[in-house]
Amino acid sequence: VPFTETVMSRPLWISPSQNKWCDILMAKKAGLVNRHYHPHEVFAYTISGKWGYLEHEWTATAGDFVYETPGEGHTLVAYESDEPMKAIFQVKGPLVWLDENGNADGYFDVHDYIAMCKAHYEKMGFGADTITKLYR
């Protein structure tokens, strides 16, 4: 499922009632997810490639675990690599989008994620309700 022009998501499970989901975030080339923060913790495990946050100096590679502190603004970036960037993310609650001044500028939660997946699955001919098989 395209998340941005360069970043895709492969949903693994979704909990609409808890506003949570788990996915594999992927990028075959350099790309990013706009600056945002999470009011709740987020966990990530890197499968392949290289990624990080523009606001930090570290780079995650295969085998690295990342804990995202609640409330910390960051811009996720997938770096050029011999392998595609793939990381498993467990997200609880919304992503709160931030503008250039760091002010909240919208949000993206599990219901937006479900709508994004349904639209993509319908477009690809799988049927929008295919995503409901991942509800937990």
Coordinates of N, CA and C in Angstrom, one line a residue:
V1 N 0.9 -1.2 0.0 CA 0.0 0.0 0.0 C 0.9 1.2 0.0
P2 N 0.8 2.1 -1.0 CA 1.6 3.3 -1.0 C 1.3 4.2 0.2
F3 N 2.3 4.6 0.9 CA 2.1 5.5 2.1 C 2.4 6.9 1.6
T4 N 3.5 7.0 0.9 CA 3.9 8.3 0.2 C 4.4 7.9 -1.2
E5 N 4.9 8.8 -2.0 CA 5.4 8.5 -3.3 C 6.5 7.4 -3.3
T6 N 7.3 7.4 -2.2 CA 8.5 6.5 -2.2 C 8.4 5.5 -1.1
V7 N 7.4 5.6 -0.2 CA 7.4 4.6 1.0 C 6.1 3.9 0.9
M8 N 6.2 2.5 1.1 CA 5.0 1.7 1.1 C 4.8 1.0 2.4
S9 N 3.6 0.5 2.6 CA 3.3 -0.3 3.9 C 2.7 -1.6 3.5
R10 N 3.1 -2.6 4.2 CA 2.5 -4.0 4.1 C 1.8 -4.3 5.5
P11 N 0.5 -4.1 5.6 CA -0.1 -4.3 6.9 C 0.0 -5.8 7.3
L12 N 0.3 -6.0 8.6 CA 0.4 -7.3 9.2 C -0.8 -7.6 10.1
W13 N -1.2 -6.6 10.9 CA -2.4 -6.7 11.7 C -2.9 -5.3 12.0
I14 N -4.2 -5.2 12.3 CA -4.8 -3.9 12.6 C -5.8 -4.1 13.7
S15 N -5.8 -3.2 14.7 CA -6.8 -3.2 15.8 C -7.5 -1.9 15.8
P16 N -8.6 -1.8 15.0 CA -9.4 -0.6 15.0 C -9.9 -0.1 16.4
S17 N -10.2 -1.1 17.3 CA -10.7 -0.7 18.6 C -9.7 -0.1 19.5
Q18 N -8.4 -0.5 19.3 CA -7.3 0.0 20.1 C -6.5 1.1 19.4
N19 N -6.9 1.5 18.1 CA -6.1 2.5 17.3 C -4.7 2.1 17.2
K20 N -4.4 0.8 16.8 CA -3.1 0.3 16.6 C -3.0 -0.5 15.3
W21 N -1.8 -0.5 14.8 CA -1.5 -1.4 13.7 C 0.0 -1.8 13.7
C22 N 0.3 -2.9 12.9 CA 1.6 -3.3 12.7 C 1.8 -3.5 11.3
D23 N 2.9 -3.1 10.7 CA 3.2 -3.2 9.3 C 4.7 -3.3 9.0
I24 N 5.0 -3.6 7.8 CA 6.3 -3.6 7.3 C 6.4 -2.3 6.4
L25 N 7.2 -1.3 6.9 CA 7.3 -0.1 6.1 C 8.5 -0.4 5.1
M26 N 8.3 0.0 3.8 CA 9.3 -0.4 2.8 C 9.6 0.8 1.9
A27 N 10.8 0.9 1.5 CA 11.2 1.9 0.4 C 12.3 1.2 -0.4
K28 N 12.1 1.2 -1.7 CA 13.0 0.6 -2.6 C 14.2 1.5 -3.0
K29 N 13.9 2.8 -2.7 CA 14.9 3.8 -3.0 C 14.8 4.9 -1.9
A30 N 15.6 5.9 -1.9 CA 15.6 6.9 -0.9 C 14.2 7.5 -0.9
G31 N 13.7 7.8 0.3 CA 12.3 8.4 0.5 C 12.1 8.8 1.9
L32 N 11.0 9.5 2.1 CA 10.7 9.9 3.5 C 9.2 9.9 3.8
V33 N 8.9 10.0 5.1 CA 7.6 10.2 5.7 C 7.7 11.5 6.4
N34 N 6.8 12.5 6.0 CA 6.9 13.8 6.5 C 7.0 13.9 8.1
R35 N 7.5 15.0 8.5 CA 7.7 15.3 10.0 C 6.4 15.1 10.7
H36 N 6.5 14.3 11.8 CA 5.3 14.0 12.7 C 5.8 13.6 14.1
Y37 N 4.9 13.4 15.0 CA 5.2 12.8 16.2 C 4.0 11.8 16.6
H38 N 4.3 11.0 17.6 CA 3.3 10.0 18.1 C 3.0 10.3 19.5
P39 N 1.8 10.4 20.0 CA 1.5 10.6 21.4 C 1.8 9.4 22.2
H40 N 2.0 8.2 21.6 CA 2.3 7.0 22.2 C 3.6 6.4 21.7
E41 N 4.1 5.4 22.4 CA 5.3 4.8 21.9 C 5.1 4.0 20.6
V42 N 6.2 4.0 19.8 CA 6.2 3.2 18.6 C 7.5 2.3 18.6
F43 N 7.4 1.1 18.2 CA 8.5 0.2 18.2 C 8.8 -0.2 16.7
A44 N 10.0 -0.4 16.4 CA 10.4 -0.7 15.1 C 11.6 -1.7 15.1
Y45 N 11.6 -2.7 14.2 CA 12.7 -3.6 14.0 C 13.1 -3.6 12.5
T46 N 14.4 -3.3 12.3 CA 14.9 -3.2 10.9 C 15.2 -4.6 10.3
I47 N 14.6 -4.9 9.2 CA 14.8 -6.1 8.4 C 16.0 -6.0 7.4
S48 N 15.9 -4.9 6.7 CA 17.0 -4.6 5.7 C 17.1 -3.1 5.4
G49 N 18.1 -2.8 4.6 CA 18.3 -1.4 4.2 C 18.8 -0.5 5.3
K50 N 18.6 0.8 5.1 CA 19.1 1.8 6.1 C 18.0 2.9 6.2
W51 N 17.7 3.3 7.4 CA 16.8 4.4 7.6 C 17.1 5.1 8.9
G52 N 16.4 6.2 9.1 CA 16.7 7.0 10.4 C 15.7 8.1 10.4
Y53 N 16.1 9.1 11.3 CA 15.3 10.3 11.4 C 16.2 11.5 11.1
L54 N 15.8 12.4 10.3 CA 16.6 13.6 10.0 C 17.1 14.3 11.2
E55 N 16.3 14.2 12.3 CA 16.6 15.0 13.5 C 17.6 14.2 14.4
H56 N 18.1 13.1 14.0 CA 19.1 12.3 14.8 C 20.2 11.9 13.9
E57 N 21.3 11.6 14.5 CA 22.5 11.2 13.8 C 22.7 9.7 13.5
W58 N 21.9 8.8 14.2 CA 22.0 7.4 14.0 C 21.3 6.9 12.7
T59 N 21.7 5.8 12.3 CA 21.1 5.1 11.1 C 20.8 3.7 11.5
A60 N 19.6 3.2 11.3 CA 19.2 1.9 11.6 C 19.5 1.0 10.4
T61 N 20.1 -0.2 10.7 CA 20.3 -1.2 9.6 C 19.8 -2.5 10.1
A62 N 19.9 -3.6 9.3 CA 19.3 -4.9 9.6 C 19.7 -5.3 11.0
G63 N 18.6 -5.7 11.7 CA 18.8 -6.2 13.1 C 18.6 -5.1 14.2
D64 N 18.6 -3.8 13.8 CA 18.4 -2.8 14.8 C 17.0 -2.6 15.2
F65 N 16.8 -2.4 16.5 CA 15.6 -2.1 17.2 C 15.5 -0.6 17.5
V66 N 14.4 0.0 17.2 CA 14.2 1.4 17.5 C 13.0 1.6 18.3
Y67 N 13.1 2.4 19.4 CA 12.0 2.8 20.2 C 11.8 4.3 20.0
E68 N 10.6 4.7 19.6 CA 10.2 6.1 19.4 C 9.6 6.6 20.6
T69 N 10.2 7.6 21.2 CA 9.7 8.3 22.4 C 8.4 9.0 22.1
P70 N 7.4 8.8 22.9 CA 6.1 9.6 22.7 C 6.4 11.1 22.7
G71 N 5.8 11.8 21.7 CA 5.8 13.2 21.6 C 7.0 13.8 21.0
E72 N 8.0 13.0 20.5 CA 9.2 13.5 19.9 C 9.0 13.6 18.3
G73 N 9.1 14.9 17.8 CA 8.9 15.1 16.4 C 10.1 14.5 15.6
H74 N 9.8 13.9 14.5 CA 10.8 13.3 13.6 C 10.3 13.1 12.2
T75 N 11.3 13.1 11.3 CA 11.1 12.9 9.9 C 11.8 11.6 9.5
L76 N 11.0 10.5 9.2 CA 11.6 9.3 8.8 C 12.1 9.3 7.4
V77 N 13.3 8.9 7.3 CA 14.0 8.9 5.9 C 14.6 7.5 5.7
A78 N 14.3 7.0 4.5 CA 14.9 5.8 4.0 C 16.1 6.2 3.1
Y79 N 17.3 5.7 3.5 CA 18.5 6.1 2.8 C 18.8 5.1 1.6
E80 N 19.6 5.6 0.7 CA 20.0 4.8 -0.4 C 20.8 3.6 0.2
S81 N 20.6 2.4 -0.4 CA 21.2 1.2 0.1 C 21.2 0.1 -1.0
D82 N 22.0 -0.9 -0.8 CA 22.0 -2.0 -1.7 C 20.8 -2.8 -1.6
E83 N 20.1 -2.8 -0.4 CA 18.9 -3.5 -0.2 C 17.8 -2.5 0.1
P84 N 16.5 -2.9 -0.2 CA 15.4 -2.0 0.1 C 15.3 -1.8 1.6
M85 N 14.8 -0.7 2.0 CA 14.6 -0.4 3.5 C 13.3 -1.2 3.8
K86 N 13.4 -2.0 4.8 CA 12.2 -2.8 5.3 C 12.3 -2.8 6.8
A87 N 11.3 -2.3 7.5 CA 11.3 -2.3 9.0 C 9.9 -2.6 9.4
I88 N 9.8 -3.5 10.5 CA 8.5 -3.8 11.1 C 8.2 -2.7 12.1
F89 N 7.0 -2.0 12.0 CA 6.6 -1.0 12.9 C 5.3 -1.4 13.7
Q90 N 5.3 -1.2 15.0 CA 4.1 -1.3 15.7 C 3.7 0.1 16.2
V91 N 2.6 0.6 15.7 CA 2.1 1.9 15.9 C 0.9 1.9 16.8
K92 N 0.9 2.7 17.8 CA -0.3 2.9 18.7 C -0.7 4.4 18.6
G93 N -2.0 4.6 18.3 CA -2.5 6.0 18.2 C -2.1 6.6 16.9
P94 N -2.4 7.9 16.8 CA -2.1 8.6 15.6 C -0.7 9.1 15.4
L95 N -0.4 9.4 14.1 CA 0.7 10.2 13.7 C 0.2 11.6 13.7
V96 N 0.8 12.6 14.4 CA 0.4 14.0 14.3 C 1.3 14.7 13.4
W97 N 0.8 15.1 12.2 CA 1.7 15.8 11.2 C 2.1 17.2 11.8
L98 N 3.3 17.5 11.5 CA 3.9 18.8 11.9 C 4.2 19.7 10.8
D99 N 3.9 21.0 10.9 CA 4.3 21.9 9.8 C 5.8 22.4 10.0
E100 N 6.3 23.3 9.2 CA 7.7 23.7 9.2 C 8.0 24.4 10.5
N101 N 7.0 24.9 11.3 CA 7.3 25.5 12.6 C 7.1 24.5 13.8
G102 N 6.8 23.3 13.5 CA 6.6 22.3 14.5 C 5.3 22.3 15.1
N103 N 4.3 22.9 14.5 CA 2.9 23.0 15.0 C 2.1 21.8 14.3
A104 N 1.2 21.3 15.1 CA 0.3 20.2 14.6 C -0.4 20.7 13.3
D105 N -0.5 19.8 12.3 CA -1.1 20.2 11.0 C -1.9 19.0 10.5
G106 N -2.6 18.3 11.4 CA -3.4 17.2 11.0 C -2.9 15.9 11.6
Y107 N -3.6 14.8 11.4 CA -3.2 13.6 12.0 C -3.6 12.4 11.0
F108 N -3.0 11.2 11.3 CA -3.3 10.0 10.6 C -3.4 8.9 11.6
D109 N -4.6 8.3 11.7 CA -4.7 7.2 12.7 C -5.1 5.9 12.0
V110 N -5.5 4.9 12.9 CA -5.8 3.6 12.3 C -6.9 3.6 11.3
H111 N -7.9 4.6 11.5 CA -9.0 4.6 10.6 C -8.6 5.2 9.2
D112 N -7.6 6.2 9.3 CA -7.1 6.6 8.0 C -6.2 5.5 7.3
Y113 N -5.5 4.8 8.1 CA -4.7 3.7 7.6 C -5.6 2.6 6.9
I114 N -6.7 2.3 7.6 CA -7.7 1.3 7.0 C -8.2 1.9 5.7
A115 N -8.6 3.1 5.7 CA -9.2 3.7 4.5 C -8.2 3.7 3.3
M116 N -6.9 4.0 3.7 CA -5.8 4.0 2.7 C -5.7 2.6 2.1
C117 N -5.7 1.6 3.0 CA -5.5 0.2 2.5 C -6.7 -0.2 1.7
K118 N -7.9 0.1 2.2 CA -9.1 -0.3 1.4 C -9.1 0.3 0.0
A119 N -8.7 1.6 -0.1 CA -8.7 2.2 -1.4 C -7.7 1.5 -2.3
H120 N -6.5 1.2 -1.8 CA -5.5 0.5 -2.6 C -5.9 -0.9 -3.0
Y121 N -6.4 -1.6 -2.1 CA -6.9 -3.0 -2.4 C -8.0 -3.0 -3.4
E122 N -8.9 -2.1 -3.3 CA -10.0 -2.0 -4.3 C -9.4 -1.7 -5.7
K123 N -8.5 -0.7 -5.7 CA -7.9 -0.3 -7.0 C -7.1 -1.5 -7.6
M124 N -6.5 -2.3 -6.8 CA -5.7 -3.4 -7.3 C -6.5 -4.7 -7.6
G125 N -7.9 -4.6 -7.3 CA -8.8 -5.7 -7.7 C -8.9 -6.8 -6.6
F126 N -8.4 -6.5 -5.4 CA -8.5 -7.5 -4.3 C -9.8 -7.3 -3.5
G127 N -10.4 -6.2 -3.6 CA -11.6 -5.9 -2.9 C -11.3 -5.1 -1.6
A128 N -12.0 -4.1 -1.3 CA -11.7 -3.2 -0.2 C -11.8 -4.0 1.1
D129 N -12.7 -5.0 1.2 CA -12.9 -5.7 2.5 C -11.7 -6.7 2.8
T130 N -10.8 -6.9 1.9 CA -9.7 -7.7 2.1 C -8.9 -7.3 3.4
I131 N -8.9 -6.1 3.7 CA -8.1 -5.6 4.8 C -8.7 -6.0 6.1
T132 N -10.1 -6.3 6.1 CA -10.7 -6.7 7.4 C -10.2 -8.0 7.9
K133 N -9.6 -8.8 7.1 CA -9.0 -10.1 7.5 C -7.9 -9.9 8.5
L134 N -7.3 -8.7 8.5 CA -6.2 -8.4 9.4 C -6.6 -7.8 10.7
Y135 N -7.9 -7.6 10.9 CA -8.4 -7.0 12.1 C -8.2 -7.9 13.3
R136 N -7.7 -7.4 14.4 CA -7.5 -8.2 15.6 C -8.1 -7.5 16.7

